[in-house]
PDB file of C-alpha atoms in Angstrom:
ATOM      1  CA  UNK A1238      -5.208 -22.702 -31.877  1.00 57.00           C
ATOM      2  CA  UNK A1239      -7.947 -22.952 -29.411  1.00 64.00           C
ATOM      3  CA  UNK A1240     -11.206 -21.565 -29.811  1.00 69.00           C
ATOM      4  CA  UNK A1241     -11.553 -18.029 -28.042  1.00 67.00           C
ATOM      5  CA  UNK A1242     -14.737 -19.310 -25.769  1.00 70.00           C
ATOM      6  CA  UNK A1243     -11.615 -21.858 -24.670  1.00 84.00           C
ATOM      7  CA  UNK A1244      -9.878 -18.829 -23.052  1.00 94.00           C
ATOM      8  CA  UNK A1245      -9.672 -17.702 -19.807  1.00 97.00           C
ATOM      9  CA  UNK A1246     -10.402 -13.834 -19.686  1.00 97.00           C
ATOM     10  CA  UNK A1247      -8.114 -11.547 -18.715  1.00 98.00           C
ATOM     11  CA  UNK A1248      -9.114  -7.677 -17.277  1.00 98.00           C
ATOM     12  CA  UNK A1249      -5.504  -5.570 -17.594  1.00 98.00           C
ATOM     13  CA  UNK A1250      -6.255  -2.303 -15.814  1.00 98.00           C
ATOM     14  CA  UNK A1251      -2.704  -0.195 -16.583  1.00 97.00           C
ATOM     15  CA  UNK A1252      -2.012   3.120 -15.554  1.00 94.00           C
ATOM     16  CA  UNK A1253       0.222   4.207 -18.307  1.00 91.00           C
ATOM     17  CA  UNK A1254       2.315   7.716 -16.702  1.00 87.00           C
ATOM     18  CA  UNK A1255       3.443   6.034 -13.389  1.00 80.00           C
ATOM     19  CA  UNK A1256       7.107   5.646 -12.215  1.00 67.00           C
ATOM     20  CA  UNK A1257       9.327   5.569 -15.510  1.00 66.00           C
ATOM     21  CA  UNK A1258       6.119   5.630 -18.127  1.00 69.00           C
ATOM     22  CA  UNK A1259       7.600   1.957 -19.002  1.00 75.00           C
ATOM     23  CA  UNK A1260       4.735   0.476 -18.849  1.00 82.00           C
ATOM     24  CA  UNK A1261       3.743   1.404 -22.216  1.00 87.00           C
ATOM     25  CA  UNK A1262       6.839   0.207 -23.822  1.00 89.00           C
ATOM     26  CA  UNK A1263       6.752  -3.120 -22.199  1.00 93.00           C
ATOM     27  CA  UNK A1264       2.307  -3.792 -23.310  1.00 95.00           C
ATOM     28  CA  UNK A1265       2.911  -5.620 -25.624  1.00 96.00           C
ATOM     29  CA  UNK A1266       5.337  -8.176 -24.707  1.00 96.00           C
ATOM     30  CA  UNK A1267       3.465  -8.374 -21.093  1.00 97.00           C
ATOM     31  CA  UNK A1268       0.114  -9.051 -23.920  1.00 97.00           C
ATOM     32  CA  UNK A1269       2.223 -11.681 -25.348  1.00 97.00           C
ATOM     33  CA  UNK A1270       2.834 -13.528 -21.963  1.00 98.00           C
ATOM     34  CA  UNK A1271      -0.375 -14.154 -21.568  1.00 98.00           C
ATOM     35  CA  UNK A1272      -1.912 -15.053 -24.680  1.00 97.00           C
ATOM     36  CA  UNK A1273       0.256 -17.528 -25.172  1.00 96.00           C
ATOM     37  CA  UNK A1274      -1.105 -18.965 -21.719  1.00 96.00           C
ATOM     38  CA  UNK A1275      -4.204 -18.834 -22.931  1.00 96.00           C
ATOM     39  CA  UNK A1276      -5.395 -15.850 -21.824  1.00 97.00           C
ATOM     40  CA  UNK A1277      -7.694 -13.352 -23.803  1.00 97.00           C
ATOM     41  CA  UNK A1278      -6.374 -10.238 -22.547  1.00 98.00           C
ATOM     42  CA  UNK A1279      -8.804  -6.867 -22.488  1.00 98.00           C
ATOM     43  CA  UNK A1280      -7.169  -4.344 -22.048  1.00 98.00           C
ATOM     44  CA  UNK A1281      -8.708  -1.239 -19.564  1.00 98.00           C
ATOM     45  CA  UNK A1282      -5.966   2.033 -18.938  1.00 97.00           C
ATOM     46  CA  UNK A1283      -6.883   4.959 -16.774  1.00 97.00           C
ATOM     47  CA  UNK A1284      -7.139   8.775 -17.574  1.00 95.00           C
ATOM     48  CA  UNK A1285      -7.682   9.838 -14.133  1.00 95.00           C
ATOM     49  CA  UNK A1286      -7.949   9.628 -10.784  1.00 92.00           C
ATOM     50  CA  UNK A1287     -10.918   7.276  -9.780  1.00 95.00           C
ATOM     51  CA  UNK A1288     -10.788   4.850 -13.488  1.00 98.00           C
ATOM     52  CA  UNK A1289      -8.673   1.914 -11.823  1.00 98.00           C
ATOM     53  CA  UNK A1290     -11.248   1.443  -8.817  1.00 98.00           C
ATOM     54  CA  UNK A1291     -14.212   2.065 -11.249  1.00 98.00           C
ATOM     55  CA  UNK A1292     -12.917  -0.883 -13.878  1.00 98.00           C
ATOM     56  CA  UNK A1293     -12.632  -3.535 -10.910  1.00 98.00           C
ATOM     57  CA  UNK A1294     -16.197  -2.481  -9.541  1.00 98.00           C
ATOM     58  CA  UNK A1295     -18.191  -2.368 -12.544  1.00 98.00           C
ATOM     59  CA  UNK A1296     -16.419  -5.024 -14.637  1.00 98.00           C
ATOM     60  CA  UNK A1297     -14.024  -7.468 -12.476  1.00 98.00           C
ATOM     61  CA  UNK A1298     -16.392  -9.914 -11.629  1.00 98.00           C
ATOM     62  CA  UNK A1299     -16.657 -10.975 -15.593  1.00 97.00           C
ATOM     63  CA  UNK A1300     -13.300 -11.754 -15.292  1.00 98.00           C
ATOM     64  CA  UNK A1301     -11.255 -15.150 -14.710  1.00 98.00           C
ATOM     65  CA  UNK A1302      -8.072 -12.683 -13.702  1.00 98.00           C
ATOM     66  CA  UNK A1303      -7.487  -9.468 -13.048  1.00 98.00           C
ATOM     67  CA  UNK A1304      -4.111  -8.056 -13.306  1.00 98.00           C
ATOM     68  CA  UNK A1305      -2.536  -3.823 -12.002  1.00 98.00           C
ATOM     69  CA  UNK A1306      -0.254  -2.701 -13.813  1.00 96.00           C
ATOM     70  CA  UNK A1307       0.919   0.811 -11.643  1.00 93.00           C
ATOM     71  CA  UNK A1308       2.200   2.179  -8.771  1.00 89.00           C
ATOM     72  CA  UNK A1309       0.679   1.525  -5.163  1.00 87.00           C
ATOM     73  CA  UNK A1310      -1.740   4.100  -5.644  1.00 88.00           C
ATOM     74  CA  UNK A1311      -3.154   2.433  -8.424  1.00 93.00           C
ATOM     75  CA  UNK A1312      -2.817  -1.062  -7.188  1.00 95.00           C
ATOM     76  CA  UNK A1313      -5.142   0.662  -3.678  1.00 95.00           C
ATOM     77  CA  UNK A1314      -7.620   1.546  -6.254  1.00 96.00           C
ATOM     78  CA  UNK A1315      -8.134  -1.999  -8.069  1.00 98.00           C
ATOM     79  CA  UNK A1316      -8.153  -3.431  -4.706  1.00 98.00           C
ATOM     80  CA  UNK A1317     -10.981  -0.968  -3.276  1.00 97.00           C
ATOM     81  CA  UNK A1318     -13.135  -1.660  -6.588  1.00 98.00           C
ATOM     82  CA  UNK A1319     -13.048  -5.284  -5.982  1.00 98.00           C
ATOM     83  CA  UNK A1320     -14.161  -4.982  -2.238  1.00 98.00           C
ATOM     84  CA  UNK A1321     -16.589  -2.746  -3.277  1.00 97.00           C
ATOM     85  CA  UNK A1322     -17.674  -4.404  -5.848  1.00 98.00           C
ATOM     86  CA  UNK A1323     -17.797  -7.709  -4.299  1.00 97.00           C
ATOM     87  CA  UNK A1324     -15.534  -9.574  -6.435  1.00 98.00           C
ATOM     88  CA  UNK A1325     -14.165 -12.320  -5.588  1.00 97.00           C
ATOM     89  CA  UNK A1326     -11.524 -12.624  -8.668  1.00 98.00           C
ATOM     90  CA  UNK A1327      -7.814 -13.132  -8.316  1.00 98.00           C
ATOM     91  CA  UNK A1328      -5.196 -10.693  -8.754  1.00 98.00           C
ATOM     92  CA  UNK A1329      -2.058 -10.412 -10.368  1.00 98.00           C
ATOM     93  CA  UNK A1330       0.227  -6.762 -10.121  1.00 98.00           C
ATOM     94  CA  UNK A1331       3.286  -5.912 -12.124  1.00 97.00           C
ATOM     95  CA  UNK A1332       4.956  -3.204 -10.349  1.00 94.00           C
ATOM     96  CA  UNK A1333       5.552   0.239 -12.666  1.00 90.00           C
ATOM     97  CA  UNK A1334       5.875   3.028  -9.689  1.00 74.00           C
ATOM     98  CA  UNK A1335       8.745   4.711  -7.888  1.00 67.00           C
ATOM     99  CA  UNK A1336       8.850   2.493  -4.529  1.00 68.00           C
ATOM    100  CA  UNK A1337       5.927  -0.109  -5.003  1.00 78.00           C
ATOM    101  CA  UNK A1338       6.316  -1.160  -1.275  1.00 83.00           C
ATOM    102  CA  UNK A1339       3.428  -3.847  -1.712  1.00 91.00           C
ATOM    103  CA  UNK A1340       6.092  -5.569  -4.467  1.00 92.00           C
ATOM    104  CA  UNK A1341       8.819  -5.552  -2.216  1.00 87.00           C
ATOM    105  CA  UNK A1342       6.366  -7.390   0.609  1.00 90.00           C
ATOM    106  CA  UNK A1343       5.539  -9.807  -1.551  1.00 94.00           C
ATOM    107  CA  UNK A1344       8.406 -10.870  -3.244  1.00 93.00           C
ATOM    108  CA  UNK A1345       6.847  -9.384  -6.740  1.00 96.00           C
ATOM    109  CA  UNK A1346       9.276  -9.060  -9.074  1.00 95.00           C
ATOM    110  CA  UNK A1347      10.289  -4.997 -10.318  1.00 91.00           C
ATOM    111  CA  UNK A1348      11.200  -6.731 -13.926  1.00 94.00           C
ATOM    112  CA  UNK A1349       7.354  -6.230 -15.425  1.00 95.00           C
ATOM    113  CA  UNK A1350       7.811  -9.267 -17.649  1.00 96.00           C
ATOM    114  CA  UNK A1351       9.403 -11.282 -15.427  1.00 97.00           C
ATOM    115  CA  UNK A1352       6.213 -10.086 -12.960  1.00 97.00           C
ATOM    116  CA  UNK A1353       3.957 -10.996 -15.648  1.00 98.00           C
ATOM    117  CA  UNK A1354       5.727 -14.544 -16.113  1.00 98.00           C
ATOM    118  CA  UNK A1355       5.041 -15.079 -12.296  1.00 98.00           C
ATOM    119  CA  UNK A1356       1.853 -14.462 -12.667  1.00 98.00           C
ATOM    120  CA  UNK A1357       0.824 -17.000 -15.331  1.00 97.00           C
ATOM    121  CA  UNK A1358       3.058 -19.827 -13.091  1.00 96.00           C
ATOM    122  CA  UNK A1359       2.173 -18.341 -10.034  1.00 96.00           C
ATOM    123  CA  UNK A1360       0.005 -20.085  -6.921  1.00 96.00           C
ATOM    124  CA  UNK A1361      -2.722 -17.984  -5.375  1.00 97.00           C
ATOM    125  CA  UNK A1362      -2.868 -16.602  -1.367  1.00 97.00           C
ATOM    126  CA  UNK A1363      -5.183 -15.302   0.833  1.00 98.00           C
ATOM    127  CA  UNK A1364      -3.849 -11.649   1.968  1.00 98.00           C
ATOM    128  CA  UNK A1365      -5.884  -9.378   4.764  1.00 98.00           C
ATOM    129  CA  UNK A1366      -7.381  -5.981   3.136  1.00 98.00           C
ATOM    130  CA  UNK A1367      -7.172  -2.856   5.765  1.00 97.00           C
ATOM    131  CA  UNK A1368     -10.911  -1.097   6.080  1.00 97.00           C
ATOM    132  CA  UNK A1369     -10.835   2.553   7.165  1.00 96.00           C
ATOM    133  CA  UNK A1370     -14.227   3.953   7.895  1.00 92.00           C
ATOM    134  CA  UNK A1371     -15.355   4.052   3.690  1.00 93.00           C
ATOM    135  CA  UNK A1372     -11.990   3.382   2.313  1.00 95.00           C
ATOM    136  CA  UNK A1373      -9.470   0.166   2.168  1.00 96.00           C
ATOM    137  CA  UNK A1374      -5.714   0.073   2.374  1.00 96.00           C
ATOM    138  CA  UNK A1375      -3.346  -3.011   0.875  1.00 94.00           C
ATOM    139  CA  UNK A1376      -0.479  -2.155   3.257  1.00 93.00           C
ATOM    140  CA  UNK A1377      -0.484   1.038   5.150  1.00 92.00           C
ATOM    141  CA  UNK A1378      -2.360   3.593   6.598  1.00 93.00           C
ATOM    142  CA  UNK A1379      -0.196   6.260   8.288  1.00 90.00           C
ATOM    143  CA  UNK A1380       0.277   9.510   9.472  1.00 91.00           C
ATOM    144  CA  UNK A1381       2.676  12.341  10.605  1.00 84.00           C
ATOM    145  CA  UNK A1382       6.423  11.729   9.912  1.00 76.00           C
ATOM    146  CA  UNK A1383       7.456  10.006   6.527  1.00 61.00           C
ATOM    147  CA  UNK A1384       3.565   9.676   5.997  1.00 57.00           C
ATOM    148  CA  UNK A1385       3.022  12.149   3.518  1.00 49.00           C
ATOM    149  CA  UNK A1386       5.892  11.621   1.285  1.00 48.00           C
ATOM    150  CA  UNK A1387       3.859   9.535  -0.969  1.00 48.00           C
ATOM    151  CA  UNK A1388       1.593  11.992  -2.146  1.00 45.00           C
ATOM    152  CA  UNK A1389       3.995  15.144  -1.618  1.00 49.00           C
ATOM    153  CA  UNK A1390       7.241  13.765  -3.535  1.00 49.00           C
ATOM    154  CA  UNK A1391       7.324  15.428  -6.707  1.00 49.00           C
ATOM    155  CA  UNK A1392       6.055  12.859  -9.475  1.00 50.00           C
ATOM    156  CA  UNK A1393       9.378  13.679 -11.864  1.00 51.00           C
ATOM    157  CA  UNK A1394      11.831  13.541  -8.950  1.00 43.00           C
ATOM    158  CA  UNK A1395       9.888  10.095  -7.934  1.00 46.00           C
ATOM    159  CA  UNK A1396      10.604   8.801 -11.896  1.00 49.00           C
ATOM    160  CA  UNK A1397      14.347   9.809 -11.947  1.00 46.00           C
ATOM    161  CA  UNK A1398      16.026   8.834  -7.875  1.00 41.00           C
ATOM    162  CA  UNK A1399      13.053   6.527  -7.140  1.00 48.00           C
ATOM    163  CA  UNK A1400      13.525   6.026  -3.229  1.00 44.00           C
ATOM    164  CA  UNK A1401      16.248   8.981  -2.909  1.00 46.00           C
ATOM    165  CA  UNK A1402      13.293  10.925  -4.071  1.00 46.00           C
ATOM    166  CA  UNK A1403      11.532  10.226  -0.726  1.00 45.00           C
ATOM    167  CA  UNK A1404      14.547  10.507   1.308  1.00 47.00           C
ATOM    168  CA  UNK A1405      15.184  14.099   0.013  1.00 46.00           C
ATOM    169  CA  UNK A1406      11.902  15.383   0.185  1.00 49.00           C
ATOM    170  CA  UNK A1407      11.846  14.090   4.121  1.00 46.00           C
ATOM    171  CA  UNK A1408      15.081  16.478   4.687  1.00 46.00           C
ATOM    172  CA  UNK A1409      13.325  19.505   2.736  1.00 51.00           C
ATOM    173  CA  UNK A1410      10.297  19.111   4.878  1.00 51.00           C
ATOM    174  CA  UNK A1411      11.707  18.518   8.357  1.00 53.00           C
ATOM    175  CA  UNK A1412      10.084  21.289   9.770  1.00 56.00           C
ATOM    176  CA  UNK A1413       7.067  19.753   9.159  1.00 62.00           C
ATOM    177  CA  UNK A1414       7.487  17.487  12.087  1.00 77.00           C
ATOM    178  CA  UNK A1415       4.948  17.938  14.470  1.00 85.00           C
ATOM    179  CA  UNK A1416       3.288  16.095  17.311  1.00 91.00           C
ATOM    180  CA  UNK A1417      -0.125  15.009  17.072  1.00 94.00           C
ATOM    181  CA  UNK A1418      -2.171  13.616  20.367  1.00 97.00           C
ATOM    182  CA  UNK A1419      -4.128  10.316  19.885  1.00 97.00           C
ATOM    183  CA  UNK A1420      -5.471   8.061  21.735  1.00 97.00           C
ATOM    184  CA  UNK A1421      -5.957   4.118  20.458  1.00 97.00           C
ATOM    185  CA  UNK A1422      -8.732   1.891  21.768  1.00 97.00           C
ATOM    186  CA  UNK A1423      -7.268  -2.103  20.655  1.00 91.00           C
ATOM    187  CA  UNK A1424     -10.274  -3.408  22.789  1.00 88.00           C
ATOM    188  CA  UNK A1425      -7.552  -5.393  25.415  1.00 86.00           C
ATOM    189  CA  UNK A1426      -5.966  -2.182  26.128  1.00 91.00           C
ATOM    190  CA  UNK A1427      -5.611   1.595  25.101  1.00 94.00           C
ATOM    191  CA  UNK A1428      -2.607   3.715  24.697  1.00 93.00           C
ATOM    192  CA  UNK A1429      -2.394   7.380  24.378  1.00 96.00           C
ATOM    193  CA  UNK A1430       0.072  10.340  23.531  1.00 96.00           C
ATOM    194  CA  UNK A1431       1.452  12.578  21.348  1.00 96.00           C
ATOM    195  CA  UNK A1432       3.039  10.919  18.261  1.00 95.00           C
ATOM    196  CA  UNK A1433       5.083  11.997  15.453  1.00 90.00           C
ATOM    197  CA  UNK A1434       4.656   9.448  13.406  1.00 89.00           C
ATOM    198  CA  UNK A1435       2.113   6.036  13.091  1.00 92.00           C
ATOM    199  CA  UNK A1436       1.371   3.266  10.902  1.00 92.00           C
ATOM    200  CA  UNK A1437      -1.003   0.460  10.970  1.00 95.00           C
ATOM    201  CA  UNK A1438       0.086  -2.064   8.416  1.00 93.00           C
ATOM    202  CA  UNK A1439       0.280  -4.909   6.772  1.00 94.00           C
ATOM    203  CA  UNK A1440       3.349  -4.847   4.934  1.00 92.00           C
ATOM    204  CA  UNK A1441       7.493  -5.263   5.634  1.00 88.00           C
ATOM    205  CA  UNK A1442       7.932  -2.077   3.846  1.00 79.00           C
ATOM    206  CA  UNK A1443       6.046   1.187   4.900  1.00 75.00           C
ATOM    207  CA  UNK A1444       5.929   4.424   3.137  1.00 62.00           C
ATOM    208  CA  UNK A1445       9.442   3.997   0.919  1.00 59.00           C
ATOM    209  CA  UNK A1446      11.261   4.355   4.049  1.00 64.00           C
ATOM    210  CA  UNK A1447      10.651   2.055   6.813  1.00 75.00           C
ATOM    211  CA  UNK A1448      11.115  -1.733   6.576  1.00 79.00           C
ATOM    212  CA  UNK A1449       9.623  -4.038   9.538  1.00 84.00           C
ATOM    213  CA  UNK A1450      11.115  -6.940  10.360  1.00 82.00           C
ATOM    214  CA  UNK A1451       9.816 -10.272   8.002  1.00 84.00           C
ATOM    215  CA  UNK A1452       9.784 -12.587  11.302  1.00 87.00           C
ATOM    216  CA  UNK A1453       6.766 -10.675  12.556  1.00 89.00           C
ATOM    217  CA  UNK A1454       4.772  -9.428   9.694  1.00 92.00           C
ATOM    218  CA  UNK A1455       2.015 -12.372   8.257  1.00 95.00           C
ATOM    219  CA  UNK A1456       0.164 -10.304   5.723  1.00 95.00           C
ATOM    220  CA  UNK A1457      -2.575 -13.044   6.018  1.00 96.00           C
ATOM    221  CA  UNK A1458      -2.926 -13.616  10.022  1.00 96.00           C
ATOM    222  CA  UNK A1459      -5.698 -11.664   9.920  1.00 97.00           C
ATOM    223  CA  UNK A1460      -3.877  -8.755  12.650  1.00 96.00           C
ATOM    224  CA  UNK A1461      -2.067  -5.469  11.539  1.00 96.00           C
ATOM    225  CA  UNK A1462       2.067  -4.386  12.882  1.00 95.00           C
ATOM    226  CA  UNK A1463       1.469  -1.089  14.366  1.00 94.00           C
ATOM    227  CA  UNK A1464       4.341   1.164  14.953  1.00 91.00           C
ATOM    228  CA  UNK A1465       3.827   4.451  16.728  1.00 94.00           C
ATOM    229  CA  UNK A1466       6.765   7.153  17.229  1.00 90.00           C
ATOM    230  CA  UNK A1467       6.393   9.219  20.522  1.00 93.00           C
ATOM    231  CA  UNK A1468       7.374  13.165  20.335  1.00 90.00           C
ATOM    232  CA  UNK A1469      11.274  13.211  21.202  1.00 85.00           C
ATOM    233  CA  UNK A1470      12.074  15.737  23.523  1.00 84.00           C
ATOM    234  CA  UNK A1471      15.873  16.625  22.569  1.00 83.00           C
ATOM    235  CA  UNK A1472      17.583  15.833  19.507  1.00 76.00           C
ATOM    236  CA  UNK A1473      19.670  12.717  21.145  1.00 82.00           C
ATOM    237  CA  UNK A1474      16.613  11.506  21.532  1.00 83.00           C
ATOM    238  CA  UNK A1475      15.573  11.978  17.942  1.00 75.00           C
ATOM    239  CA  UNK A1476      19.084  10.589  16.579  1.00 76.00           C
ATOM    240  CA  UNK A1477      18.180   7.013  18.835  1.00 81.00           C
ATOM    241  CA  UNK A1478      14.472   6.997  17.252  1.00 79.00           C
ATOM    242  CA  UNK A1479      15.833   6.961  14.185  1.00 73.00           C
ATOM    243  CA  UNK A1480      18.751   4.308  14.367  1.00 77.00           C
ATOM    244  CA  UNK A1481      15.178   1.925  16.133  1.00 79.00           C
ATOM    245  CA  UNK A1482      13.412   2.074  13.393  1.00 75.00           C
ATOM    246  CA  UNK A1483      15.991   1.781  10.106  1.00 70.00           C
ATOM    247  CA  UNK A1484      17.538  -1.077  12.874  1.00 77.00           C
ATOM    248  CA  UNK A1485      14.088  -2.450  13.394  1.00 79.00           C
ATOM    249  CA  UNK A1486      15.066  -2.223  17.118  1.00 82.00           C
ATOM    250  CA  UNK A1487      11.960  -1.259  18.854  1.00 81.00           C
ATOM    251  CA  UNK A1488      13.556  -1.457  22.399  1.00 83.00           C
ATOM    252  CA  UNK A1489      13.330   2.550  22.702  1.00 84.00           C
ATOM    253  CA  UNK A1490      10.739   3.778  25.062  1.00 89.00           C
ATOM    254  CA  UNK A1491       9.855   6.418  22.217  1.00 90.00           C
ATOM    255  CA  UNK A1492       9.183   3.268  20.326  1.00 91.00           C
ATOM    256  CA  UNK A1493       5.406   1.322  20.502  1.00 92.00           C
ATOM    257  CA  UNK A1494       5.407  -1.875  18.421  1.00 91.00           C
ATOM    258  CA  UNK A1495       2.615  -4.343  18.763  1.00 91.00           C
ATOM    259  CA  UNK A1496      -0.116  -6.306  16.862  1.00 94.00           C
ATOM    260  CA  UNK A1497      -3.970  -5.635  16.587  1.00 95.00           C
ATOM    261  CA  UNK A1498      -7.000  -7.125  14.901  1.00 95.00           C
ATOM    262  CA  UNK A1499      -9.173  -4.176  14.887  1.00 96.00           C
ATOM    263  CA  UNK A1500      -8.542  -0.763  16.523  1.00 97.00           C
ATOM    264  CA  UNK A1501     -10.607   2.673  17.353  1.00 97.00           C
ATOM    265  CA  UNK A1502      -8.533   5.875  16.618  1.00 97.00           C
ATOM    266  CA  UNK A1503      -9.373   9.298  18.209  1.00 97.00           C
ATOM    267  CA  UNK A1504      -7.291  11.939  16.573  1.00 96.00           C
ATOM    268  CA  UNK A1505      -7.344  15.526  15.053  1.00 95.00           C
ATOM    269  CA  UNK A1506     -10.012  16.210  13.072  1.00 94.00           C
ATOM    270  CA  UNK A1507      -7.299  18.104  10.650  1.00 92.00           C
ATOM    271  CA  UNK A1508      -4.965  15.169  10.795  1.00 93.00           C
ATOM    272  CA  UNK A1509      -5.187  13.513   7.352  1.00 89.00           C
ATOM    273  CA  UNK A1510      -3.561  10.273   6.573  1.00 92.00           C
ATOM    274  CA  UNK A1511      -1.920   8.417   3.991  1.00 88.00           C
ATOM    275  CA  UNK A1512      -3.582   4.960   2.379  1.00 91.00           C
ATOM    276  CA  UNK A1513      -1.218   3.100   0.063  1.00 89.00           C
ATOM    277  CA  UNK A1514       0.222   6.685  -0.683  1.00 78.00           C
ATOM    278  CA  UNK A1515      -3.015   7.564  -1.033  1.00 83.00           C
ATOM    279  CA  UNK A1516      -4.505  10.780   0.917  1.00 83.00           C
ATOM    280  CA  UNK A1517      -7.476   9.911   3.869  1.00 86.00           C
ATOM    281  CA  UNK A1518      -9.205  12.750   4.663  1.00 88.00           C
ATOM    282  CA  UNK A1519      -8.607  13.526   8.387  1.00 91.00           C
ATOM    283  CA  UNK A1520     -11.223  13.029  11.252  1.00 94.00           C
ATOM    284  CA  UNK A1521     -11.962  12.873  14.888  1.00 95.00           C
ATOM    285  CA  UNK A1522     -12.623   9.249  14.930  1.00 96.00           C
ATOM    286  CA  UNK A1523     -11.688   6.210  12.866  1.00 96.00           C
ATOM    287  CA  UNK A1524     -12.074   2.544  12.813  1.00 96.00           C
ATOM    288  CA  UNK A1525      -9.725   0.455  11.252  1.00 97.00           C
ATOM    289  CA  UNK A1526     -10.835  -2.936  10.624  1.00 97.00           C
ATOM    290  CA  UNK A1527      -8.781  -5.945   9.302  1.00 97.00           C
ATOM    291  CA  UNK A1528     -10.469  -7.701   6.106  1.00 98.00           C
ATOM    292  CA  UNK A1529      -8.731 -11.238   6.900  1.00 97.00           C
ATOM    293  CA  UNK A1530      -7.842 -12.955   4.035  1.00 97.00           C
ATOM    294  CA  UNK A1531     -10.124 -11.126   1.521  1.00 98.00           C
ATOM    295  CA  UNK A1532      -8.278 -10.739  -1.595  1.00 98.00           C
ATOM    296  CA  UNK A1533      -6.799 -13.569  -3.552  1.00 98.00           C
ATOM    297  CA  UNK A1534      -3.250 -12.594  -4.990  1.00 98.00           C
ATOM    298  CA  UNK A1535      -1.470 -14.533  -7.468  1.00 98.00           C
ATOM    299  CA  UNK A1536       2.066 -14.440  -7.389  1.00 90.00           C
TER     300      UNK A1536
END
């Protein structure tokens, strides 16, 4: 047995209700994983809102590894305590949500041991952070359309259909589809309108529902995929939006699809938008800002 200064240290920070409440159930085993790769695991599970991004600020720097286990919204939190906090520690995340569209971008496993396995064999990589004004986003930052599903979708219909959750609480809330006007400053050129839906992301999966296409998106090239959806004006013209973007065929001309580095958003100041899943308090202007290569994940 090695001595325990030998050990690497290990900071778990587990959210114990999301998705299925499996997490729990599966602690121990997960424990067991790394221990026996000589890890000493401490173990750090939140309460409330706020406790994930607090544990990575005050305490992830005394760490060799830090490793989420939760949904997206918990795995946005870690991630903004370590910017914040100016950690520079690696990451591991086994996936216990209802979608966990960061997983699916990265290949992470949705078995939690076999996640946990991949972790202790895995090889580390550089992935870009999204900043927006104060807050940071590990995929997505949207709005209008499909945007708020994250944070509206029951939490018990989420556990039991799991992306039919999302799907049926888009049909329930159709009327909520409205146009918002914007206007988007990428420095080499602007564009302007009124949009139903948009995303600026860094991820092949966005908001449970839309996938982009894995020949385009490099979550580590330093430049975001951002899709906007113009307003349609008859319902043909909704039916076609919708076969571009479950197609990924961006051809339609109510269809923007390009790449940015940085961008300057004017918008509604009652617009709010969705982080990871995660609500962003509306405003008249934003700045979204891409953190190349800033977080270390191991998988």
């Amino acid at each position: 047995m090695k001595n325990f200064s030998q050990l690497k240290k290990l900071m778990l920070i587990i959210n114990p209700v999301s998705g299925r409440r499996t997490s729990l159930r599966f602690l121990p085993d997960i424990i067991g994983i790394f221990s026996a790769n000589d890890y000493a695991v401490t173990v750090f599970p939140t309460t409330k809102s706020g406790d994930a991004a607090d544990f990575a600020m005050c305490y992830g720097n005394e760490f060799d590894l830090i490793v989420c286990i939760g949904g997206d919204g918990t795995l946005n939190e870690v991630i903004s305590g370590i910017i914040r906090g100016d950690c520079r520690t690696p990451l591991g995340y086994i996936p216990s949500g209802s979608t966990n569209d960061f997983a699916a971008c990265h290949g992470i496993s949705s078995d939690m041991l076999e996640a946990a396995q991949n972790i202790v064999n895995g090889k580390p990589k550089s992935i870009d952070i999204g900043k927006f004004g104060k807050q940071y986003f590990s995929y997505v930052a949207a709005f209008g359309a499909f945007s708020w599903l994250s944070y509206t979708t029951p939490q018990n219909l989420k556990n039991m259909l799991g992306h039919s959750a999302y799907l049926l609480d888009a049909v329930k809330d159709l009327p909520k589809i409205k146009a918002h006007h914007l206007k988007l400053d990428l420095g080499e050129f602007t564009c302007e309108g009124d949009y139903i839906f948009g995303a600026v992301c860094n991820s092949t999966s966005v908001a449970g529902t839309i996938t982009l296409p894995k020949t385009v998106v490099d979550t580590g090239d330093g430049k975001f995929e951002i899709l906007l959806i113009h307003e349609p004006r008859t319902i043909i013209d909704f039916q076609n939006i919708l076969l571009g973007v479950f197609t990924q065929d961006y051809s339609s001309p109510f269809l923007d699809f390009f790449q940015a580095e940085s961008l300057k958003i004017s918008a509604p100041e009652d617009l709010d938008w969705s982080l990871d899943g995660e609500r962003g308090k509306g405003a008249e202007r934003h700045e979204i800002e891409n953190l190349a290569g800033r977080l270390t994940l191991i998988c």
